[in-house]
């Protein structure tokens, strides 16, 4: 894993880097203003209940002897619905706006040709 993205909140703005999201439990706790143990407990419940897939959890090497678990965007999104904090609510609102944002329209042109062949 080369680079990993960490979501932050600056003021009232959710900042999502333009790279794949992989965050530690501590980074998620900081994002949602909750304790790390609360994040770890919630992650265990999400995995046990099959709400998130274990593929959304990876172990990365920090240095020669230290490893840590990191969690992807699917887990971060699910956790945002587990916590009742202003930061979690702000993240959920950002998520809803992002998903509901109109996409660029793709124009599809259908040509109808009567008789003969169309090349």
mmCIF file of N, CA and C in Angstrom:
data_model
loop_
_atom_site.group_PDB
_atom_site.id
_atom_site.type_symbol
_atom_site.label_atom_id
_atom_site.label_comp_id
_atom_site.label_asym_id
_atom_site.label_seq_id
_atom_site.Cartn_x
_atom_site.Cartn_y
_atom_site.Cartn_z
ATOM 1 N N UNK A 1 0.854 -1.166 0.000
ATOM 2 C CA UNK A 1 0.000 0.000 0.000
ATOM 3 C C UNK A 1 0.899 1.228 0.000
ATOM 4 N N UNK A 2 0.876 1.955 -1.098
ATOM 5 C CA UNK A 2 1.755 3.108 -1.233
ATOM 6 C C UNK A 2 1.278 4.284 -0.390
ATOM 7 N N UNK A 3 0.202 4.907 -0.799
ATOM 8 C CA UNK A 3 -0.355 6.049 -0.094
ATOM 9 C C UNK A 3 -1.747 5.700 0.363
ATOM 10 N N UNK A 4 -2.129 6.228 1.491
ATOM 11 C CA UNK A 4 -3.491 5.995 1.945
ATOM 12 C C UNK A 4 -4.116 7.327 2.294
ATOM 13 N N UNK A 5 -5.381 7.450 1.966
ATOM 14 C CA UNK A 5 -6.088 8.687 2.220
ATOM 15 C C UNK A 5 -6.723 8.688 3.601
ATOM 16 N N UNK A 6 -6.722 9.854 4.218
ATOM 17 C CA UNK A 6 -7.313 10.035 5.530
ATOM 18 C C UNK A 6 -8.309 11.182 5.432
ATOM 19 N N UNK A 7 -9.562 10.924 5.779
ATOM 20 C CA UNK A 7 -10.601 11.943 5.739
ATOM 21 C C UNK A 7 -10.452 12.838 6.969
ATOM 22 N N UNK A 8 -10.605 14.130 6.771
ATOM 23 C CA UNK A 8 -10.550 15.077 7.881
ATOM 24 C C UNK A 8 -11.723 16.048 7.766
ATOM 25 N N UNK A 9 -11.975 16.747 8.850
ATOM 26 C CA UNK A 9 -12.971 17.815 8.843
ATOM 27 C C UNK A 9 -12.253 19.089 9.247
ATOM 28 N N UNK A 10 -12.326 20.087 8.369
ATOM 29 C CA UNK A 10 -11.709 21.382 8.628
ATOM 30 C C UNK A 10 -12.827 22.415 8.691
ATOM 31 N N UNK A 11 -13.076 22.918 9.874
ATOM 32 C CA UNK A 11 -14.199 23.830 10.061
ATOM 33 C C UNK A 11 -15.497 23.055 9.908
ATOM 34 N N UNK A 12 -16.263 23.392 8.890
ATOM 35 C CA UNK A 12 -17.500 22.663 8.593
ATOM 36 C C UNK A 12 -17.396 21.972 7.234
ATOM 37 N N UNK A 13 -16.163 21.694 6.822
ATOM 38 C CA UNK A 13 -15.915 21.097 5.515
ATOM 39 C C UNK A 13 -15.279 19.720 5.666
ATOM 40 N N UNK A 14 -15.864 18.734 5.002
ATOM 41 C CA UNK A 14 -15.290 17.391 4.971
ATOM 42 C C UNK A 14 -14.254 17.367 3.848
ATOM 43 N N UNK A 15 -13.039 16.979 4.188
ATOM 44 C CA UNK A 15 -11.945 16.949 3.222
ATOM 45 C C UNK A 15 -11.601 15.493 2.934
ATOM 46 N N UNK A 16 -11.841 15.087 1.690
ATOM 47 C CA UNK A 16 -11.564 13.712 1.272
ATOM 48 C C UNK A 16 -10.453 13.754 0.227
ATOM 49 N N UNK A 17 -9.316 13.144 0.509
ATOM 50 C CA UNK A 17 -8.207 13.180 -0.445
ATOM 51 C C UNK A 17 -8.529 12.387 -1.706
ATOM 52 N N UNK A 18 -7.804 12.705 -2.751
ATOM 53 C CA UNK A 18 -8.008 12.048 -4.039
ATOM 54 C C UNK A 18 -7.141 10.796 -4.137
ATOM 55 N N UNK A 19 -7.297 9.929 -3.150
ATOM 56 C CA UNK A 19 -6.589 8.656 -3.128
ATOM 57 C C UNK A 19 -7.455 7.671 -2.350
ATOM 58 N N UNK A 20 -7.112 6.429 -2.386
ATOM 59 C CA UNK A 20 -7.903 5.398 -1.715
ATOM 60 C C UNK A 20 -7.897 5.626 -0.197
ATOM 61 N N UNK A 21 -9.088 5.530 0.411
ATOM 62 C CA UNK A 21 -9.239 5.783 1.841
ATOM 63 C C UNK A 21 -8.892 4.529 2.635
ATOM 64 N N UNK A 22 -7.931 4.665 3.548
ATOM 65 C CA UNK A 22 -7.572 3.625 4.516
ATOM 66 C C UNK A 22 -7.186 4.338 5.804
ATOM 67 N N UNK A 23 -7.997 4.160 6.860
ATOM 68 C CA UNK A 23 -7.785 4.892 8.104
ATOM 69 C C UNK A 23 -7.671 3.935 9.284
ATOM 70 N N UNK A 24 -6.844 4.315 10.252
ATOM 71 C CA UNK A 24 -6.743 3.531 11.486
ATOM 72 C C UNK A 24 -7.940 3.851 12.379
ATOM 73 N N UNK A 25 -8.145 3.031 13.395
ATOM 74 C CA UNK A 25 -9.229 3.281 14.353
ATOM 75 C C UNK A 25 -9.032 4.633 15.033
ATOM 76 N N UNK A 26 -7.805 4.996 15.335
ATOM 77 C CA UNK A 26 -7.514 6.284 15.954
ATOM 78 C C UNK A 26 -7.849 7.453 15.053
ATOM 79 N N UNK A 27 -7.557 7.314 13.764
ATOM 80 C CA UNK A 27 -7.885 8.378 12.807
ATOM 81 C C UNK A 27 -9.389 8.520 12.641
ATOM 82 N N UNK A 28 -10.096 7.389 12.648
ATOM 83 C CA UNK A 28 -11.564 7.428 12.566
ATOM 84 C C UNK A 28 -12.135 8.065 13.826
ATOM 85 N N UNK A 29 -11.569 7.725 14.978
ATOM 86 C CA UNK A 29 -12.011 8.318 16.246
ATOM 87 C C UNK A 29 -11.835 9.834 16.211
ATOM 88 N N UNK A 30 -10.709 10.301 15.695
ATOM 89 C CA UNK A 30 -10.471 11.743 15.580
ATOM 90 C C UNK A 30 -11.461 12.390 14.617
ATOM 91 N N UNK A 31 -11.766 11.704 13.532
ATOM 92 C CA UNK A 31 -12.703 12.238 12.544
ATOM 93 C C UNK A 31 -14.075 12.462 13.161
ATOM 94 N N UNK A 32 -14.568 11.485 13.931
ATOM 95 C CA UNK A 32 -15.922 11.550 14.470
ATOM 96 C C UNK A 32 -15.985 12.056 15.915
ATOM 97 N N UNK A 33 -14.856 12.452 16.479
ATOM 98 C CA UNK A 33 -14.784 12.954 17.855
ATOM 99 C C UNK A 33 -15.364 11.949 18.850
ATOM 100 N N UNK A 34 -14.861 10.717 18.771
ATOM 101 C CA UNK A 34 -15.234 9.665 19.716
ATOM 102 C C UNK A 34 -13.955 9.005 20.219
ATOM 103 N N UNK A 35 -14.079 8.150 21.209
ATOM 104 C CA UNK A 35 -12.906 7.448 21.740
ATOM 105 C C UNK A 35 -12.533 6.288 20.823
ATOM 106 N N UNK A 36 -11.243 5.989 20.789
ATOM 107 C CA UNK A 36 -10.747 4.892 19.962
ATOM 108 C C UNK A 36 -11.382 3.564 20.313
ATOM 109 N N UNK A 37 -11.602 3.323 21.610
ATOM 110 C CA UNK A 37 -12.220 2.063 22.030
ATOM 111 C C UNK A 37 -13.647 1.960 21.494
ATOM 112 N N UNK A 38 -14.335 3.085 21.363
ATOM 113 C CA UNK A 38 -15.687 3.082 20.794
ATOM 114 C C UNK A 38 -15.657 2.674 19.323
ATOM 115 N N UNK A 39 -14.654 3.152 18.607
ATOM 116 C CA UNK A 39 -14.498 2.788 17.198
ATOM 117 C C UNK A 39 -14.186 1.302 17.077
ATOM 118 N N UNK A 40 -13.255 0.808 17.885
ATOM 119 C CA UNK A 40 -12.887 -0.608 17.820
ATOM 120 C C UNK A 40 -14.077 -1.508 18.137
ATOM 121 N N UNK A 41 -14.871 -1.140 19.146
ATOM 122 C CA UNK A 41 -16.064 -1.921 19.499
ATOM 123 C C UNK A 41 -17.067 -1.908 18.351
ATOM 124 N N UNK A 42 -17.292 -0.740 17.769
ATOM 125 C CA UNK A 42 -18.239 -0.625 16.653
ATOM 126 C C UNK A 42 -17.769 -1.419 15.441
ATOM 127 N N UNK A 43 -16.467 -1.419 15.168
ATOM 128 C CA UNK A 43 -15.936 -2.186 14.035
ATOM 129 C C UNK A 43 -16.156 -3.677 14.260
ATOM 130 N N UNK A 44 -15.904 -4.155 15.468
ATOM 131 C CA UNK A 44 -16.145 -5.573 15.769
ATOM 132 C C UNK A 44 -17.607 -5.937 15.517
ATOM 133 N N UNK A 45 -18.526 -5.064 15.928
ATOM 134 C CA UNK A 45 -19.954 -5.323 15.714
ATOM 135 C C UNK A 45 -20.302 -5.324 14.226
ATOM 136 N N UNK A 46 -19.719 -4.406 13.469
ATOM 137 C CA UNK A 46 -19.974 -4.358 12.029
ATOM 138 C C UNK A 46 -19.477 -5.629 11.343
ATOM 139 N N UNK A 47 -18.300 -6.098 11.734
ATOM 140 C CA UNK A 47 -17.748 -7.318 11.137
ATOM 141 C C UNK A 47 -18.545 -8.547 11.565
ATOM 142 N N UNK A 48 -18.905 -8.605 12.841
ATOM 143 C CA UNK A 48 -19.671 -9.753 13.349
ATOM 144 C C UNK A 48 -21.040 -9.833 12.683
ATOM 145 N N UNK A 49 -21.667 -8.693 12.485
ATOM 146 C CA UNK A 49 -22.980 -8.663 11.858
ATOM 147 C C UNK A 49 -22.939 -8.692 10.340
ATOM 148 N N UNK A 50 -21.758 -8.848 9.772
ATOM 149 C CA UNK A 50 -21.554 -8.869 8.321
ATOM 150 C C UNK A 50 -22.078 -7.602 7.644
ATOM 151 N N UNK A 51 -22.064 -6.495 8.369
ATOM 152 C CA UNK A 51 -22.486 -5.222 7.800
ATOM 153 C C UNK A 51 -21.403 -4.697 6.867
ATOM 154 N N UNK A 52 -20.162 -4.910 7.237
ATOM 155 C CA UNK A 52 -19.054 -4.619 6.332
ATOM 156 C C UNK A 52 -18.274 -5.900 6.096
ATOM 157 N N UNK A 53 -17.635 -5.960 4.972
ATOM 158 C CA UNK A 53 -16.863 -7.131 4.579
ATOM 159 C C UNK A 53 -15.465 -7.049 5.204
ATOM 160 N N UNK A 54 -14.936 -8.181 5.594
ATOM 161 C CA UNK A 54 -13.589 -8.196 6.179
ATOM 162 C C UNK A 54 -12.532 -7.746 5.175
ATOM 163 N N UNK A 55 -12.871 -7.725 3.882
ATOM 164 C CA UNK A 55 -11.932 -7.238 2.870
ATOM 165 C C UNK A 55 -11.719 -5.736 3.002
ATOM 166 N N UNK A 56 -12.591 -5.064 3.759
ATOM 167 C CA UNK A 56 -12.454 -3.627 3.973
ATOM 168 C C UNK A 56 -11.535 -3.343 5.160
ATOM 169 N N UNK A 57 -10.827 -4.363 5.618
ATOM 170 C CA UNK A 57 -9.881 -4.229 6.720
ATOM 171 C C UNK A 57 -8.551 -4.818 6.258
ATOM 172 N N UNK A 58 -7.497 -4.057 6.436
ATOM 173 C CA UNK A 58 -6.162 -4.515 6.045
ATOM 174 C C UNK A 58 -5.178 -4.253 7.168
ATOM 175 N N UNK A 59 -4.119 -4.992 7.169
ATOM 176 C CA UNK A 59 -3.032 -4.774 8.115
ATOM 177 C C UNK A 59 -1.857 -4.207 7.324
ATOM 178 N N UNK A 60 -1.347 -3.067 7.800
ATOM 179 C CA UNK A 60 -0.223 -2.441 7.106
ATOM 180 C C UNK A 60 0.973 -2.352 8.041
ATOM 181 N N UNK A 61 2.130 -2.280 7.448
ATOM 182 C CA UNK A 61 3.379 -2.166 8.214
ATOM 183 C C UNK A 61 3.701 -0.692 8.420
ATOM 184 N N UNK A 62 3.918 -0.325 9.663
ATOM 185 C CA UNK A 62 4.315 1.040 9.988
ATOM 186 C C UNK A 62 5.830 1.193 9.943
ATOM 187 N N UNK A 63 6.523 0.211 10.490
ATOM 188 C CA UNK A 63 7.981 0.170 10.417
ATOM 189 C C UNK A 63 8.394 -1.298 10.489
ATOM 190 N N UNK A 64 9.639 -1.583 10.802
ATOM 191 C CA UNK A 64 10.132 -2.958 10.772
ATOM 192 C C UNK A 64 9.393 -3.894 11.718
ATOM 193 N N UNK A 65 8.935 -3.394 12.863
ATOM 194 C CA UNK A 65 8.334 -4.264 13.864
ATOM 195 C C UNK A 65 6.867 -3.970 14.155
ATOM 196 N N UNK A 66 6.343 -2.865 13.643
ATOM 197 C CA UNK A 66 4.985 -2.450 14.006
ATOM 198 C C UNK A 66 4.019 -2.565 12.835
ATOM 199 N N UNK A 67 2.859 -3.105 13.126
ATOM 200 C CA UNK A 67 1.772 -3.208 12.168
ATOM 201 C C UNK A 67 0.534 -2.577 12.785
ATOM 202 N N UNK A 68 -0.393 -2.167 11.929
ATOM 203 C CA UNK A 68 -1.682 -1.670 12.422
ATOM 204 C C UNK A 68 -2.763 -2.030 11.414
ATOM 205 N N UNK A 69 -3.992 -2.088 11.891
ATOM 206 C CA UNK A 69 -5.125 -2.345 11.013
ATOM 207 C C UNK A 69 -5.641 -1.022 10.472
ATOM 208 N N UNK A 70 -6.050 -1.025 9.205
ATOM 209 C CA UNK A 70 -6.666 0.143 8.591
ATOM 210 C C UNK A 70 -7.980 -0.293 7.960
ATOM 211 N N UNK A 71 -8.895 0.668 7.831
ATOM 212 C CA UNK A 71 -10.244 0.383 7.370
ATOM 213 C C UNK A 71 -10.581 1.295 6.202
ATOM 214 N N UNK A 72 -11.316 0.744 5.244
ATOM 215 C CA UNK A 72 -11.665 1.470 4.032
ATOM 216 C C UNK A 72 -12.910 2.321 4.170
ATOM 217 N N UNK A 73 -13.266 2.938 3.065
ATOM 218 C CA UNK A 73 -14.381 3.882 3.030
ATOM 219 C C UNK A 73 -15.703 3.235 3.440
ATOM 220 N N UNK A 74 -15.930 1.989 3.070
ATOM 221 C CA UNK A 74 -17.165 1.299 3.436
ATOM 222 C C UNK A 74 -17.334 1.269 4.957
ATOM 223 N N UNK A 75 -16.262 0.974 5.654
ATOM 224 C CA UNK A 75 -16.308 0.938 7.119
ATOM 225 C C UNK A 75 -16.498 2.328 7.697
ATOM 226 N N UNK A 76 -15.815 3.320 7.151
ATOM 227 C CA UNK A 76 -15.955 4.696 7.637
ATOM 228 C C UNK A 76 -17.402 5.157 7.485
ATOM 229 N N UNK A 77 -18.007 4.862 6.343
ATOM 230 C CA UNK A 77 -19.406 5.247 6.113
ATOM 231 C C UNK A 77 -20.319 4.562 7.117
ATOM 232 N N UNK A 78 -20.148 3.253 7.290
ATOM 233 C CA UNK A 78 -20.992 2.521 8.249
ATOM 234 C C UNK A 78 -20.822 3.072 9.660
ATOM 235 N N UNK A 79 -19.599 3.392 10.045
ATOM 236 C CA UNK A 79 -19.344 3.926 11.384
ATOM 237 C C UNK A 79 -19.982 5.291 11.584
ATOM 238 N N UNK A 80 -20.083 6.067 10.529
ATOM 239 C CA UNK A 80 -20.679 7.402 10.672
ATOM 240 C C UNK A 80 -22.129 7.317 11.133
ATOM 241 N N UNK A 81 -22.787 6.202 10.876
ATOM 242 C CA UNK A 81 -24.175 6.009 11.308
ATOM 243 C C UNK A 81 -24.256 5.410 12.708
ATOM 244 N N UNK A 82 -23.132 5.022 13.268
ATOM 245 C CA UNK A 82 -23.091 4.454 14.622
ATOM 246 C C UNK A 82 -22.874 5.503 15.707
ATOM 247 N N UNK A 83 -22.356 6.661 15.325
ATOM 248 C CA UNK A 83 -21.994 7.663 16.318
ATOM 249 C C UNK A 83 -22.900 8.889 16.218
ATOM 250 N N UNK A 84 -23.288 9.396 17.361
ATOM 251 C CA UNK A 84 -24.170 10.552 17.433
ATOM 252 C C UNK A 84 -23.358 11.775 17.851
ATOM 253 N N UNK A 85 -22.493 12.223 16.932
ATOM 254 C CA UNK A 85 -21.683 13.417 17.190
ATOM 255 C C UNK A 85 -21.922 14.395 16.052
ATOM 256 N N UNK A 86 -21.586 15.636 16.290
ATOM 257 C CA UNK A 86 -21.725 16.640 15.241
ATOM 258 C C UNK A 86 -20.872 16.320 14.032
ATOM 259 N N UNK A 87 -19.680 15.803 14.271
ATOM 260 C CA UNK A 87 -18.777 15.467 13.168
ATOM 261 C C UNK A 87 -19.340 14.309 12.336
ATOM 262 N N UNK A 88 -19.918 13.313 13.001
ATOM 263 C CA UNK A 88 -20.524 12.192 12.265
ATOM 264 C C UNK A 88 -21.721 12.676 11.456
ATOM 265 N N UNK A 89 -22.523 13.571 12.031
ATOM 266 C CA UNK A 89 -23.674 14.127 11.313
ATOM 267 C C UNK A 89 -23.217 14.940 10.107
ATOM 268 N N UNK A 90 -22.168 15.728 10.273
ATOM 269 C CA UNK A 90 -21.621 16.512 9.166
ATOM 270 C C UNK A 90 -21.129 15.595 8.049
ATOM 271 N N UNK A 91 -20.456 14.510 8.424
ATOM 272 C CA UNK A 91 -19.978 13.546 7.434
ATOM 273 C C UNK A 91 -21.152 12.911 6.702
ATOM 274 N N UNK A 92 -22.215 12.529 7.424
ATOM 275 C CA UNK A 92 -23.399 11.931 6.779
ATOM 276 C C UNK A 92 -24.046 12.909 5.811
ATOM 277 N N UNK A 93 -24.125 14.184 6.191
ATOM 278 C CA UNK A 93 -24.696 15.196 5.287
ATOM 279 C C UNK A 93 -23.831 15.350 4.043
ATOM 280 N N UNK A 94 -22.502 15.366 4.232
ATOM 281 C CA UNK A 94 -21.598 15.438 3.090
ATOM 282 C C UNK A 94 -21.817 14.228 2.178
ATOM 283 N N UNK A 95 -21.944 13.060 2.776
ATOM 284 C CA UNK A 95 -22.144 11.829 2.018
ATOM 285 C C UNK A 95 -23.429 11.898 1.203
ATOM 286 N N UNK A 96 -24.520 12.330 1.828
ATOM 287 C CA UNK A 96 -25.802 12.428 1.132
ATOM 288 C C UNK A 96 -25.723 13.429 -0.020
ATOM 289 N N UNK A 97 -25.079 14.574 0.199
ATOM 290 C CA UNK A 97 -24.942 15.564 -0.869
ATOM 291 C C UNK A 97 -24.083 15.028 -2.009
ATOM 292 N N UNK A 98 -23.034 14.310 -1.662
ATOM 293 C CA UNK A 98 -22.130 13.775 -2.671
ATOM 294 C C UNK A 98 -22.828 12.722 -3.532
ATOM 295 N N UNK A 99 -23.569 11.857 -2.891
ATOM 296 C CA UNK A 99 -24.263 10.789 -3.621
ATOM 297 C C UNK A 99 -25.398 11.362 -4.459
ATOM 298 N N UNK A 100 -26.093 12.365 -3.936
ATOM 299 C CA UNK A 100 -27.243 12.934 -4.626
ATOM 300 C C UNK A 100 -26.856 13.944 -5.706
ATOM 301 N N UNK A 101 -25.587 14.342 -5.745
ATOM 302 C CA UNK A 101 -25.142 15.338 -6.717
ATOM 303 C C UNK A 101 -25.369 14.818 -8.123
ATOM 304 N N UNK A 102 -25.988 15.645 -8.977
ATOM 305 C CA UNK A 102 -26.226 15.203 -10.358
ATOM 306 C C UNK A 102 -24.911 14.926 -11.070
ATOM 307 N N UNK A 103 -24.874 13.837 -11.764
ATOM 308 C CA UNK A 103 -23.693 13.469 -12.537
ATOM 309 C C UNK A 103 -23.766 14.155 -13.894
ATOM 310 N N UNK A 104 -22.626 14.234 -14.556
ATOM 311 C CA UNK A 104 -22.627 14.765 -15.910
ATOM 312 C C UNK A 104 -23.485 13.848 -16.770
ATOM 313 N N UNK A 105 -24.305 14.454 -17.566
ATOM 314 C CA UNK A 105 -25.180 13.651 -18.428
ATOM 315 C C UNK A 105 -24.390 13.080 -19.591
ATOM 316 N N UNK A 106 -24.673 11.841 -19.873
ATOM 317 C CA UNK A 106 -24.077 11.188 -21.017
ATOM 318 C C UNK A 106 -25.117 11.150 -22.119
ATOM 319 N N UNK A 107 -24.780 11.700 -23.241
ATOM 320 C CA UNK A 107 -25.736 11.720 -24.331
ATOM 321 C C UNK A 107 -25.592 10.435 -25.135
ATOM 322 N N UNK A 108 -26.719 9.803 -25.340
ATOM 323 C CA UNK A 108 -26.747 8.595 -26.151
ATOM 324 C C UNK A 108 -27.569 8.907 -27.381
ATOM 325 N N UNK A 109 -27.002 8.669 -28.515
ATOM 326 C CA UNK A 109 -27.660 8.980 -29.768
ATOM 327 C C UNK A 109 -28.009 7.665 -30.462
ATOM 328 N N UNK A 110 -29.299 7.487 -30.731
ATOM 329 C CA UNK A 110 -29.754 6.297 -31.432
ATOM 330 C C UNK A 110 -30.089 6.708 -32.863
ATOM 331 N N UNK A 111 -29.520 6.020 -33.806
ATOM 332 C CA UNK A 111 -29.813 6.272 -35.204
ATOM 333 C C UNK A 111 -30.750 5.183 -35.714
ATOM 334 N N UNK A 112 -31.795 5.629 -36.358
ATOM 335 C CA UNK A 112 -32.748 4.677 -36.921
ATOM 336 C C UNK A 112 -32.616 4.747 -38.424
ATOM 337 N N UNK A 113 -32.343 3.637 -39.025
ATOM 338 C CA UNK A 113 -32.158 3.594 -40.470
ATOM 339 C C UNK A 113 -33.183 2.637 -41.050
ATOM 340 N N UNK A 114 -33.973 3.145 -42.001
ATOM 341 C CA UNK A 114 -34.981 2.291 -42.613
ATOM 342 C C UNK A 114 -34.444 1.724 -43.929
ATOM 343 N N UNK A 115 -34.570 0.424 -43.996
ATOM 344 C CA UNK A 115 -34.157 -0.260 -45.222
ATOM 345 C C UNK A 115 -32.657 -0.206 -45.444
ATOM 346 N N UNK A 116 -32.140 -1.149 -46.124
ATOM 347 C CA UNK A 116 -30.719 -1.192 -46.423
ATOM 348 C C UNK A 116 -29.874 -1.451 -45.200
ATOM 349 N N UNK A 117 -28.625 -1.177 -45.307
ATOM 350 C CA UNK A 117 -27.693 -1.397 -44.211
ATOM 351 C C UNK A 117 -27.134 -0.065 -43.765
ATOM 352 N N UNK A 118 -26.695 -0.062 -42.562
ATOM 353 C CA UNK A 118 -26.107 1.154 -42.007
ATOM 354 C C UNK A 118 -24.649 0.851 -41.693
ATOM 355 N N UNK A 119 -23.783 1.682 -42.135
ATOM 356 C CA UNK A 119 -22.359 1.465 -41.892
ATOM 357 C C UNK A 119 -21.819 2.428 -40.895
#
